Coordinates of C-alpha atoms in Angstrom, one line a residue:
X1 CA -12.5 -0.8 -35.0
X2 CA -11.2 -3.1 -32.2
X3 CA -10.0 -6.6 -33.1
X4 CA -11.8 -9.3 -31.1
X5 CA -9.4 -12.0 -30.0
X6 CA -10.1 -15.6 -29.1
X7 CA -11.7 -16.1 -25.7
X8 CA -9.6 -17.1 -22.7
X9 CA -10.7 -18.4 -19.3
X10 CA -9.2 -15.6 -17.1
X11 CA -7.8 -12.2 -17.9
X12 CA -6.0 -10.0 -15.3
X13 CA -5.7 -6.3 -15.6
X14 CA -2.2 -5.4 -14.3
X15 CA 0.7 -7.8 -13.4
X16 CA 2.2 -6.8 -10.1
X17 CA 1.9 -8.6 -6.8
X18 CA -1.8 -9.3 -7.1
X19 CA -1.9 -10.0 -10.8
X20 CA 1.1 -12.3 -10.4
X21 CA -0.4 -14.2 -7.5
X22 CA -3.7 -14.7 -9.4
X23 CA -1.8 -15.8 -12.5
X24 CA 0.5 -18.2 -10.7
X25 CA -2.2 -19.9 -8.6
X26 CA -4.7 -20.3 -11.4
X27 CA -2.2 -21.3 -14.1
X28 CA -0.9 -24.0 -11.7
X29 CA -4.5 -25.3 -11.7
X30 CA -4.5 -25.6 -15.4
X31 CA -6.5 -22.4 -16.2
X32 CA -5.6 -20.4 -19.2
X33 CA -4.7 -16.9 -18.0
X34 CA -3.8 -13.8 -19.9
X35 CA -2.1 -10.9 -18.0
X36 CA -2.4 -7.4 -19.5
X37 CA 0.3 -5.0 -18.3
X38 CA 0.5 -1.5 -19.7
X39 CA 4.1 -1.0 -18.9
X40 CA 7.3 -2.6 -20.1
X41 CA 9.0 -5.8 -19.0
X42 CA 11.6 -5.6 -16.2
X43 CA 13.9 -8.1 -14.6
X44 CA 17.0 -8.2 -12.4
X45 CA 19.2 -7.8 -15.5
X46 CA 17.5 -4.4 -16.1
X47 CA 18.7 -3.1 -12.7
X48 CA 22.4 -3.6 -13.0
X49 CA 23.1 0.1 -13.1
X50 CA 20.4 1.1 -10.6
X51 CA 22.5 3.2 -8.1
X52 CA 21.5 6.5 -9.7
X53 CA 19.6 8.5 -7.1
X54 CA 18.8 11.4 -9.5
X55 CA 17.4 9.1 -12.2
X56 CA 15.3 6.8 -10.1
X57 CA 14.6 8.6 -6.8
X58 CA 14.2 12.2 -8.1
X59 CA 13.1 11.8 -11.7
X60 CA 11.1 8.6 -11.0
X61 CA 12.3 6.4 -13.9
X62 CA 10.3 3.4 -12.8
X63 CA 7.0 5.2 -12.1
X64 CA 3.8 6.0 -14.1
X65 CA 3.9 8.4 -17.0
X66 CA 1.6 11.1 -15.9
X67 CA 1.4 12.7 -19.4
X68 CA -0.7 9.7 -20.4
X69 CA -2.8 9.3 -17.3
X70 CA -2.9 11.0 -13.9
X71 CA -5.5 11.8 -11.2
X72 CA -7.0 15.1 -10.2
X73 CA -7.1 16.2 -6.6
X74 CA -8.9 18.6 -4.3
X75 CA -9.2 18.8 -0.5
X76 CA -13.0 19.4 -0.4
X77 CA -15.9 18.6 -2.6
X78 CA -16.8 22.3 -3.0
X79 CA -13.4 22.9 -4.8
X80 CA -12.5 22.2 -8.4
X81 CA -9.9 19.4 -8.7
X82 CA -6.7 20.0 -10.6
X83 CA -4.5 17.4 -12.3
X84 CA -1.4 16.0 -10.5
X85 CA 1.2 16.8 -13.2
X86 CA 4.2 15.6 -11.3
X87 CA 4.5 12.6 -8.9
X88 CA 4.5 13.8 -5.3
X89 CA 2.7 12.4 -2.3
X90 CA 2.7 8.9 -3.6
X91 CA 4.5 7.1 -6.5
X92 CA 2.3 5.1 -8.9
X93 CA 4.2 2.2 -10.3
X94 CA 4.2 1.1 -14.0
X95 CA 5.7 -1.8 -15.7
X96 CA 6.0 -5.5 -15.0
X97 CA 5.9 -6.1 -11.2
X98 CA 4.2 -2.7 -10.6
X99 CA 5.0 -1.0 -7.3
X100 CA 6.2 -4.3 -6.1
X101 CA 9.5 -3.7 -7.9
X102 CA 10.4 -0.4 -6.0
X103 CA 8.9 -1.1 -2.6
X104 CA 11.0 -1.1 0.6
X105 CA 9.8 -4.6 1.6
X106 CA 8.2 -4.1 5.0
X107 CA 5.7 -6.9 5.2
X108 CA 3.1 -6.7 8.0
X109 CA -0.1 -8.5 8.9
X110 CA -3.0 -6.2 9.8
X111 CA -4.2 -6.8 13.3
X112 CA -7.3 -8.8 14.2
X113 CA -8.7 -5.5 15.4
X114 CA -8.4 -4.0 11.9
X115 CA -10.6 -6.7 10.3
X116 CA -13.4 -6.2 12.8
X117 CA -12.7 -2.6 13.7
X118 CA -16.3 -1.4 13.9
X119 CA -17.6 -4.2 16.1
X120 CA -14.5 -4.3 18.3
X121 CA -14.5 -0.5 18.8
X122 CA -18.2 -0.3 19.6
X123 CA -17.9 -3.3 22.0
X124 CA -15.1 -1.6 24.0
X125 CA -15.9 2.1 23.8
X126 CA -19.6 2.3 23.0
X127 CA -21.2 2.8 19.6
X128 CA -20.1 5.6 17.3
X129 CA -17.0 6.8 19.3
X130 CA -15.8 8.9 16.3
X131 CA -19.1 10.4 15.3
X132 CA -21.5 10.1 12.3
X133 CA -19.2 11.4 9.6
X134 CA -16.8 8.5 9.9
X135 CA -17.9 5.5 7.7
X136 CA -16.2 2.8 9.8
X137 CA -17.1 -0.8 9.0
X138 CA -15.9 -4.3 9.4
X139 CA -14.2 -6.1 6.5
X140 CA -16.5 -9.1 6.4
X141 CA -13.7 -11.5 7.4
X142 CA -11.9 -12.4 10.6
X143 CA -8.2 -12.6 11.3
X144 CA -8.5 -16.4 11.9
X145 CA -10.0 -16.8 8.4
X146 CA -7.3 -14.7 6.8
X147 CA -4.3 -16.0 8.8
X148 CA -3.4 -19.0 6.5
X149 CA -3.2 -16.6 3.5
X150 CA -0.8 -14.3 5.3
X151 CA 1.5 -17.2 5.8
X152 CA 1.1 -18.3 2.2
X153 CA 2.3 -14.9 1.0
X154 CA 5.2 -14.9 3.5
X155 CA 6.3 -18.3 2.3
X156 CA 6.2 -17.2 -1.3
X157 CA 8.2 -14.0 -0.5
X158 CA 10.6 -15.6 2.0
X159 CA 9.9 -12.9 4.5
X160 CA 12.6 -12.4 7.2
X161 CA 11.4 -11.6 10.7
X162 CA 10.8 -12.6 14.3
X163 CA 8.0 -12.7 16.8
X164 CA 6.1 -9.5 17.4
X165 CA 5.0 -9.5 21.1
X166 CA 2.1 -7.1 20.3
X167 CA 1.3 -8.2 16.8
X168 CA -1.2 -10.5 15.2
X169 CA -0.9 -14.1 16.4
X170 CA 1.1 -16.5 14.1
X171 CA 0.7 -20.2 13.5
X172 CA 4.2 -20.5 12.0
X173 CA 7.5 -18.7 12.4
X174 CA 8.8 -16.5 9.5
X175 CA 10.4 -18.4 6.7
X176 CA 13.8 -16.7 7.3
X177 CA 15.5 -15.1 10.3
X178 CA 15.4 -11.3 10.9
X179 CA 17.8 -9.0 9.2
X180 CA 21.1 -7.9 10.9
X181 CA 21.2 -6.0 14.2
X182 CA 22.9 -2.7 13.9
X183 CA 24.0 -0.1 16.5
X184 CA 21.0 2.0 15.5
X185 CA 18.4 -0.7 15.8
X186 CA 20.0 -1.9 19.1
X187 CA 19.9 1.6 20.5
X188 CA 16.2 1.9 19.6
X189 CA 15.5 -1.5 21.3
X190 CA 17.4 -0.5 24.4
X191 CA 15.4 2.7 24.7
X192 CA 12.1 0.9 24.1
X193 CA 12.9 -1.6 26.7
X194 CA 13.8 1.2 29.2
X195 CA 10.3 2.6 28.5
X196 CA 8.7 -0.8 29.1
X197 CA 7.8 -1.3 25.5
X198 CA 8.2 -4.4 23.4
X199 CA 10.7 -4.0 20.5
X200 CA 11.4 -6.4 17.7
X201 CA 12.9 -6.4 14.2
X202 CA 10.8 -5.2 11.2
X203 CA 9.5 -8.1 9.0
X204 CA 11.4 -7.7 5.7
X205 CA 11.1 -8.6 2.1
X206 CA 14.9 -7.9 1.8
X207 CA 16.0 -11.4 2.8
X208 CA 18.5 -12.2 5.6
X209 CA 19.6 -15.3 3.7
X210 CA 19.2 -16.9 0.3
X211 CA 15.8 -18.7 0.1
X212 CA 14.0 -21.1 -2.2
X213 CA 10.2 -20.7 -2.0
X214 CA 7.6 -23.5 -2.3
X215 CA 7.3 -22.9 -6.1
X216 CA 11.1 -23.4 -6.5
X217 CA 11.9 -19.7 -7.1
X218 CA 15.1 -18.4 -5.5
X219 CA 15.5 -15.0 -3.8
X220 CA 19.0 -14.0 -2.9
X221 CA 20.5 -12.7 0.3
X222 CA 20.4 -8.9 0.9
X223 CA 23.6 -7.0 0.4
X224 CA 22.6 -3.9 2.4
X225 CA 23.4 -1.5 -0.4
X226 CA 20.8 1.1 0.6
X227 CA 19.0 1.3 -2.8
X228 CA 15.6 -0.3 -2.2
X229 CA 12.7 2.1 -2.3
X230 CA 12.2 3.7 -5.8
X231 CA 14.8 1.2 -7.2
X232 CA 14.8 -2.3 -8.5
X233 CA 17.2 -4.8 -6.9
X234 CA 20.3 -5.6 -8.8
X235 CA 21.0 -8.6 -6.7
X236 CA 17.6 -10.3 -6.9
X237 CA 17.6 -10.0 -3.1
X238 CA 14.3 -8.2 -2.7
X239 CA 11.0 -10.1 -2.8
X240 CA 9.2 -8.9 -5.8
X241 CA 6.6 -10.4 -8.2
X242 CA 9.4 -10.5 -10.8
X243 CA 11.4 -12.9 -8.6
X244 CA 8.5 -15.1 -7.4
X245 CA 5.0 -15.4 -8.8
X246 CA 5.5 -14.1 -12.3
X247 CA 8.2 -16.6 -13.3
X248 CA 6.1 -19.3 -11.5
X249 CA 3.1 -18.4 -13.7
X250 CA 5.2 -18.3 -16.9
X251 CA 6.7 -21.6 -16.1
X252 CA 3.3 -23.4 -16.3
X253 CA 2.9 -22.6 -20.0
X254 CA -0.7 -21.7 -19.1
X255 CA 0.0 -18.0 -18.7
X256 CA 0.4 -15.5 -21.5
X257 CA 1.9 -12.1 -20.6
X258 CA 1.2 -9.1 -22.8
X259 CA 3.2 -5.9 -22.2
X260 CA 2.2 -2.4 -23.3
X261 CA -1.4 -3.4 -23.0
X262 CA -3.5 -0.5 -21.6
X263 CA -7.0 -1.6 -20.5
X264 CA -9.6 1.2 -21.0
X265 CA -12.9 -0.6 -20.5
X266 CA -14.5 -3.7 -19.0
X267 CA -17.0 -5.1 -21.4
X268 CA -20.2 -5.2 -19.3
X269 CA -23.6 -6.4 -20.5
X270 CA -25.5 -5.4 -17.4
X271 CA -25.2 -8.8 -15.9
X272 CA -21.7 -10.2 -16.4
X273 CA -18.3 -8.9 -17.7
X274 CA -17.6 -10.5 -21.0
X275 CA -14.0 -9.3 -21.4
X276 CA -11.9 -6.2 -21.6
X277 CA -11.0 -3.6 -24.2
X278 CA -7.3 -2.6 -24.4
X279 CA -4.9 -0.6 -26.6
X280 CA -1.4 -1.7 -27.5
X281 CA 0.6 1.3 -26.6
X282 CA 3.4 0.5 -29.1
X283 CA 1.2 0.1 -32.2
X284 CA -2.0 2.0 -31.2
X285 CA -4.1 -1.0 -32.1
X286 CA -7.2 -1.7 -30.1
X287 CA -8.3 -5.2 -29.0
X288 CA -11.2 -6.8 -27.2
X289 CA -10.1 -9.8 -25.1
X290 CA -13.2 -12.0 -24.2
X291 CA -12.9 -13.9 -20.9
X292 CA -15.0 -16.1 -18.6
X293 CA -13.5 -14.4 -15.6
X294 CA -12.0 -10.9 -15.3
X295 CA -9.8 -9.9 -12.4
X296 CA -8.8 -6.3 -11.7
X297 CA -5.3 -6.4 -10.3
X298 CA -4.1 -2.9 -11.0
X299 CA -3.4 -0.2 -8.4
X300 CA -6.0 1.3 -6.0
X301 CA -6.8 4.2 -8.3
X302 CA -7.1 2.3 -11.5
X303 CA -9.3 -0.4 -10.0
X304 CA -11.9 2.2 -9.0
X305 CA -11.5 4.2 -12.1
X306 CA -12.1 1.2 -14.5
X307 CA -15.3 0.3 -12.6
X308 CA -16.6 3.9 -12.8
X309 CA -15.7 4.4 -16.4
X310 CA -17.3 1.0 -17.3
X311 CA -20.5 1.7 -15.5
X312 CA -20.1 -1.1 -13.0
X313 CA -21.3 -0.8 -9.4
X314 CA -23.0 2.2 -7.7
X315 CA -20.8 5.3 -7.5
X316 CA -20.5 6.7 -4.0
X317 CA -22.3 9.9 -3.2
X318 CA -21.0 11.7 -0.1
X319 CA -24.2 13.8 0.2
X320 CA -26.5 10.9 0.5
X321 CA -23.9 8.3 1.5
X322 CA -25.4 5.9 -1.0
X323 CA -23.3 3.8 -3.4
X324 CA -20.0 2.1 -2.8
X325 CA -17.5 2.6 -5.7
X326 CA -15.1 5.3 -4.6
X327 CA -16.1 5.0 -0.9
X328 CA -13.7 5.0 2.0
X329 CA -10.6 6.3 0.3
X330 CA -7.9 6.3 3.0
X331 CA -4.2 7.2 3.2
X332 CA -1.9 7.4 6.2
X333 CA -0.4 10.0 8.5
X334 CA 3.3 10.1 9.3
X335 CA 3.9 11.2 12.9
X336 CA 7.4 11.1 14.3
X337 CA 10.3 12.9 15.8
X338 CA 13.9 13.8 14.7
X339 CA 16.6 13.3 17.2
X340 CA 19.8 15.4 16.6
X341 CA 23.1 14.3 18.2
X342 CA 25.9 16.9 18.6
X343 CA 28.8 14.5 19.1
X344 CA 27.9 11.0 18.0
X345 CA 27.9 9.9 14.4
X346 CA 26.0 6.9 12.9
X347 CA 26.5 4.8 9.8
X348 CA 23.3 5.8 8.1
X349 CA 24.5 5.5 4.5
X350 CA 24.4 1.7 4.6
X351 CA 21.1 -0.1 5.0
X352 CA 18.2 -1.9 3.3
X353 CA 14.5 -1.0 2.7
X354 CA 13.2 -2.9 5.7
X355 CA 16.2 -2.9 8.0
X356 CA 14.9 -1.5 11.3
X357 CA 13.2 -2.1 14.6
X358 CA 9.7 -1.4 15.8
X359 CA 7.2 -1.4 18.7
X360 CA 3.5 -2.1 18.3
X361 CA 2.5 -0.9 21.8
X362 CA 0.8 2.1 20.2
X363 CA -0.9 0.3 17.3
X364 CA -4.4 -0.9 16.8
X365 CA -6.2 -1.2 20.1
X366 CA -3.1 -2.3 22.0
X367 CA -3.6 0.6 24.4
X368 CA -6.7 2.0 26.1
X369 CA -8.4 4.7 24.1
X370 CA -11.1 5.5 26.7
X371 CA -9.5 8.9 27.5
X372 CA -8.5 10.0 24.0
X373 CA -10.6 11.4 21.2
X374 CA -9.3 9.0 18.5
X375 CA -9.1 5.3 17.8
X376 CA -6.3 3.0 16.4
X377 CA -2.7 4.0 16.3
X378 CA 0.4 3.0 14.3
X379 CA 3.5 0.9 14.3
X380 CA 6.5 2.9 15.7
X381 CA 9.8 2.3 14.0
X382 CA 13.4 3.3 13.4
X383 CA 14.7 2.3 9.9
X384 CA 18.1 2.2 8.4
X385 CA 17.3 2.4 4.7
X386 CA 20.4 4.1 3.4
X387 CA 20.7 7.9 3.5
X388 CA 21.4 9.0 0.0
X389 CA 22.8 12.6 -0.4
X390 CA 20.2 14.3 -2.6
X391 CA 17.1 13.4 -0.8
X392 CA 18.4 13.5 2.8
X393 CA 19.0 16.9 4.3
X394 CA 17.4 16.7 7.7
X395 CA 18.3 19.8 9.7
X396 CA 16.8 21.4 12.9
X397 CA 13.6 23.4 12.4
X398 CA 15.3 26.8 12.9
X399 CA 17.7 26.3 10.0
X400 CA 17.0 28.4 6.9
X401 CA 15.8 26.4 3.8
X402 CA 18.6 27.6 1.7
X403 CA 22.1 29.2 1.8
X404 CA 25.3 28.7 3.6
X405 CA 23.8 27.8 7.0
X406 CA 21.5 25.2 5.4
X407 CA 24.5 23.6 3.7
X408 CA 26.6 23.6 6.8
X409 CA 23.9 22.1 8.9
X410 CA 23.1 19.5 6.2
X411 CA 26.7 18.3 6.3
X412 CA 26.9 18.4 10.1
X413 CA 23.8 16.4 10.8
X414 CA 24.0 13.9 7.8
X415 CA 25.4 11.3 10.2
X416 CA 24.0 12.9 13.4
X417 CA 20.2 12.6 13.1
X418 CA 18.0 9.6 13.8
X419 CA 14.3 9.6 13.0
X420 CA 11.7 7.7 15.0
X421 CA 8.5 7.5 13.0
X422 CA 5.1 6.0 13.0
X423 CA 2.6 4.9 10.3
X424 CA -0.7 6.4 11.6
X425 CA -3.8 4.5 10.6
X426 CA -6.4 6.3 8.5
X427 CA -10.0 6.1 9.3
X428 CA -12.7 6.5 6.5
X429 CA -14.6 9.8 6.4
X430 CA -17.7 10.5 4.3
X431 CA -15.9 13.4 2.6
X432 CA -12.8 11.4 1.5
X433 CA -13.6 9.5 -1.6
X434 CA -12.8 8.7 -5.3
X435 CA -15.0 9.7 -8.3
X436 CA -14.7 10.6 -12.0
X437 CA -13.5 14.1 -12.9
X438 CA -16.1 16.0 -15.0
X439 CA -13.4 18.1 -16.8
X440 CA -10.1 16.2 -17.3
X441 CA -9.5 13.2 -19.5
X442 CA -6.6 10.9 -20.3
X443 CA -5.0 10.3 -23.8
X444 CA -7.8 7.9 -24.7
X445 CA -10.6 10.4 -23.9
X446 CA -11.6 8.6 -20.7
X447 CA -12.4 10.8 -17.6
X448 CA -9.6 10.9 -15.0
X449 CA -10.1 9.7 -11.5
X450 CA -10.7 12.5 -9.0
X451 CA -9.5 12.2 -5.4
X452 CA -11.2 14.3 -2.7
X453 CA -9.2 14.0 0.5
X454 CA -8.1 16.0 3.5
X455 CA -7.0 15.3 7.1
X456 CA -9.7 14.8 9.7
X457 CA -9.8 15.5 13.4
X458 CA -9.1 11.9 14.0
X459 CA -5.9 12.2 12.0
X460 CA -4.8 15.3 13.9
X461 CA -5.3 13.9 17.3
X462 CA -3.6 10.6 16.5
X463 CA -0.7 12.4 14.8
X464 CA -0.1 14.5 17.9
X465 CA -0.3 11.5 20.2
X466 CA 2.1 9.3 18.2
X467 CA 4.6 12.1 17.6
X468 CA 5.0 12.6 21.3
X469 CA 5.5 8.9 21.8
X470 CA 8.2 8.9 19.1
X471 CA 9.8 11.9 20.8
X472 CA 9.9 10.0 24.1
X473 CA 11.8 7.1 22.4
X474 CA 14.2 9.5 20.7
X475 CA 15.0 11.2 24.0
X476 CA 15.6 7.9 25.6
X477 CA 18.0 7.1 22.8
X478 CA 20.1 10.0 24.0
X479 CA 19.4 12.6 21.3
X480 CA 20.6 16.1 22.4
X481 CA 17.7 17.9 20.6
X482 CA 14.4 16.2 19.7
X483 CA 11.8 17.8 17.4
X484 CA 8.4 16.2 17.1
X485 CA 6.7 16.5 13.7
X486 CA 3.7 18.7 13.2
X487 CA 0.8 18.0 10.9
X488 CA -0.1 20.6 8.2
X489 CA -3.4 22.4 8.1
X490 CA -4.5 20.4 5.0
X491 CA -3.2 17.4 3.2
X492 CA -0.8 18.5 0.4
X493 CA -0.4 16.2 -2.6
X494 CA 3.0 17.7 -3.6
X495 CA 5.6 16.4 -1.1
X496 CA 6.3 12.7 -1.0
X497 CA 4.7 10.9 2.0
X498 CA 3.8 7.3 1.4
X499 CA 2.5 5.1 -1.4
X500 CA -0.1 3.5 0.9
X501 CA -3.4 4.4 -0.8
X502 CA -6.4 2.3 0.0
X503 CA -10.1 1.9 -0.5
X504 CA -12.6 2.7 -3.2
X505 CA -13.7 -0.8 -3.9
X506 CA -14.1 -2.0 -0.3
X507 CA -14.9 -5.5 1.0
X508 CA -17.5 -6.3 3.6
X509 CA -20.4 -8.6 4.5
X510 CA -23.2 -6.2 3.4
X511 CA -23.7 -5.6 -0.3
X512 CA -25.3 -2.2 0.6
X513 CA -22.2 -0.9 2.1
X514 CA -19.4 -2.8 0.3
X515 CA -18.4 -3.5 -3.3
X516 CA -16.8 -7.0 -2.9
X517 CA -17.2 -10.0 -0.6
X518 CA -14.5 -11.6 1.3
X519 CA -13.2 -13.4 -1.8
X520 CA -13.0 -9.9 -3.5
X521 CA -15.8 -11.0 -5.8
X522 CA -18.1 -8.1 -6.9
X523 CA -21.5 -8.3 -5.3
X524 CA -23.0 -6.9 -8.5
X525 CA -21.1 -9.0 -11.1
X526 CA -20.4 -12.6 -10.2
X527 CA -17.5 -13.2 -12.7
X528 CA -15.6 -10.0 -11.7
X529 CA -13.0 -10.0 -8.9
X530 CA -11.2 -6.8 -7.8
X531 CA -8.0 -7.5 -5.9
X532 CA -5.7 -5.1 -4.1
X533 CA -5.6 -2.5 -1.3
X534 CA -8.7 -1.0 -3.0
X535 CA -10.6 -3.6 -0.9
X536 CA -9.4 -2.1 2.4
X537 CA -12.4 -0.6 4.4
X538 CA -9.8 1.6 6.2
X539 CA -6.0 1.8 6.3
X540 CA -4.2 0.2 9.3
X541 CA -1.1 1.3 11.0
X542 CA 1.3 -0.7 8.8
X543 CA 2.5 -0.9 5.2
X544 CA -0.3 -2.6 3.3
X545 CA 1.6 -5.2 1.1
X546 CA 1.4 -8.2 3.5
X547 CA -2.4 -7.8 3.8
X548 CA -2.7 -7.2 0.0
X549 CA -0.8 -10.4 -0.6
X550 CA -3.0 -12.4 1.8
X551 CA -6.2 -11.1 0.2
X552 CA -4.8 -12.0 -3.2
X553 CA -4.3 -15.6 -2.2
X554 CA -7.8 -15.6 -0.7
X555 CA -9.2 -14.2 -4.0
X556 CA -7.3 -16.9 -5.9
X557 CA -9.0 -19.6 -3.8
X558 CA -12.3 -17.9 -4.5
X559 CA -11.7 -17.9 -8.3
X560 CA -10.9 -21.6 -8.1
X561 CA -14.2 -22.2 -6.3
X562 CA -16.0 -20.0 -8.9
X563 CA -14.6 -22.1 -11.7
X564 CA -16.4 -25.1 -10.2
X565 CA -19.6 -23.5 -8.7
X566 CA -20.3 -20.1 -10.5
X567 CA -22.6 -17.7 -8.7
X568 CA -21.9 -15.7 -5.5
X569 CA -19.4 -17.4 -3.2
X570 CA -20.7 -15.5 -0.1
X571 CA -24.2 -14.9 1.1
X572 CA -24.5 -11.2 1.7
X573 CA -26.0 -9.8 5.0
X574 CA -27.9 -6.7 4.2
X575 CA -28.2 -4.2 7.0
X576 CA -31.3 -2.2 7.9
X577 CA -29.6 1.1 7.2
X578 CA -26.6 2.3 5.1
X579 CA -23.5 3.6 6.9

């Protein structure tokens, strides 16, 4: 039998960027907050021997234990889903700080176009440009409303950057200057300028200088060691929840952090959520933590899964298009081109997670889509993240996958290949969604989350377009041989692509077509907030963390209001038909 604990005001499920922001902001206001994190504690001291590519980048030391919980996957809803038994396409974080510990640090603001994508696309190109199967919708908030929260996150994280000529408008400059210019980034910028594009340095959570944030937390200067993604930072020079919002929350004495606490159920009485049920993974004991306010701040998959397993919200049905929980699951495509140089060598082994240059000329609606059969685009970049030897063997396409020639070409091109890539936006489709698996369960006997996802015609056309644009830049950079990337026939969950999963508990202005309002408060349950990229109604052409951070600060403000007012914070606008 579960032990019922004393009631607290607020409980968060997960303590990464979103859980840390909620905890810090509410604890500073005097609220008593409990943070439940199923992983172990981690700090800079734990990362002093982190330069082990095999342990962390190949064997995924910092990632989720799939023997306890995983997801199942299928491309189409007429297939049986099978469990993902090894991490592949994306890397689910686990432990204090979540995926915010091992991210690369690219920190973007989604474009104004993103937040009102349905209205702006219809206005410029006519209604329903993509067709009826794409469940495109606005987010229920404008960029002007969200802009102060973007800056609040950037100040907390000390983001290093410079003005983006084609990006979202800013009211303030970045807190710290951009990262170093290198021969690689300068060559990209020169090529972009020659093509009449508008290059700039990537906004970075690897800081160009030591920085003290408004809460008094210090983030150190990046050392350009080349061990960012999949690794914790041994220098404390990467903006993470562990360096910023978590110590701020703990410093208030109003925040209690409980590690190894795996939440399995939200206690729902049909009207409100009264608390959560969780298991201590070290002792096996089960507890019920009552709370006035419950905030889901875990990863995209788990936010949706907990709602579905707890019977909260209306599960999405792709056949009827009714329901909202699990709807609009999106990912990203990765167009690009590899440029091979026969004579020149580049210092690619040094770098940082967000060291790079970009152009936004092909992102959002920054170019006319009247004569193409797709919408949106993606940021186009070159990055210098540090080419480690095991995972970096880029060779020309006609090279065998094994043997003497593969080894010879791997050595030859290790310092002679530069990749220009793009993060292609992902538009929601009626057949891409999250649901509960009817066959597979986790160690607690709870149904696993089932992902149904495949590439769409929108994805294929955008991929081809952006890959050719990347190839143009690579040619202008002087590559002797340029090979544009090709998209596979179907999405494959096995090879790593990107940990930019979104949707499933989407935000909007209409309770019939969205799960949460623009404070990320559930339409159906007033005292439940669901914070994270699960709220994205589609995925834009950037890394999502900057927008996740902005939405978390917006949600924190909403929770402050709810403490005073109770009830729904936003008046829903129901449409005459469901999308």
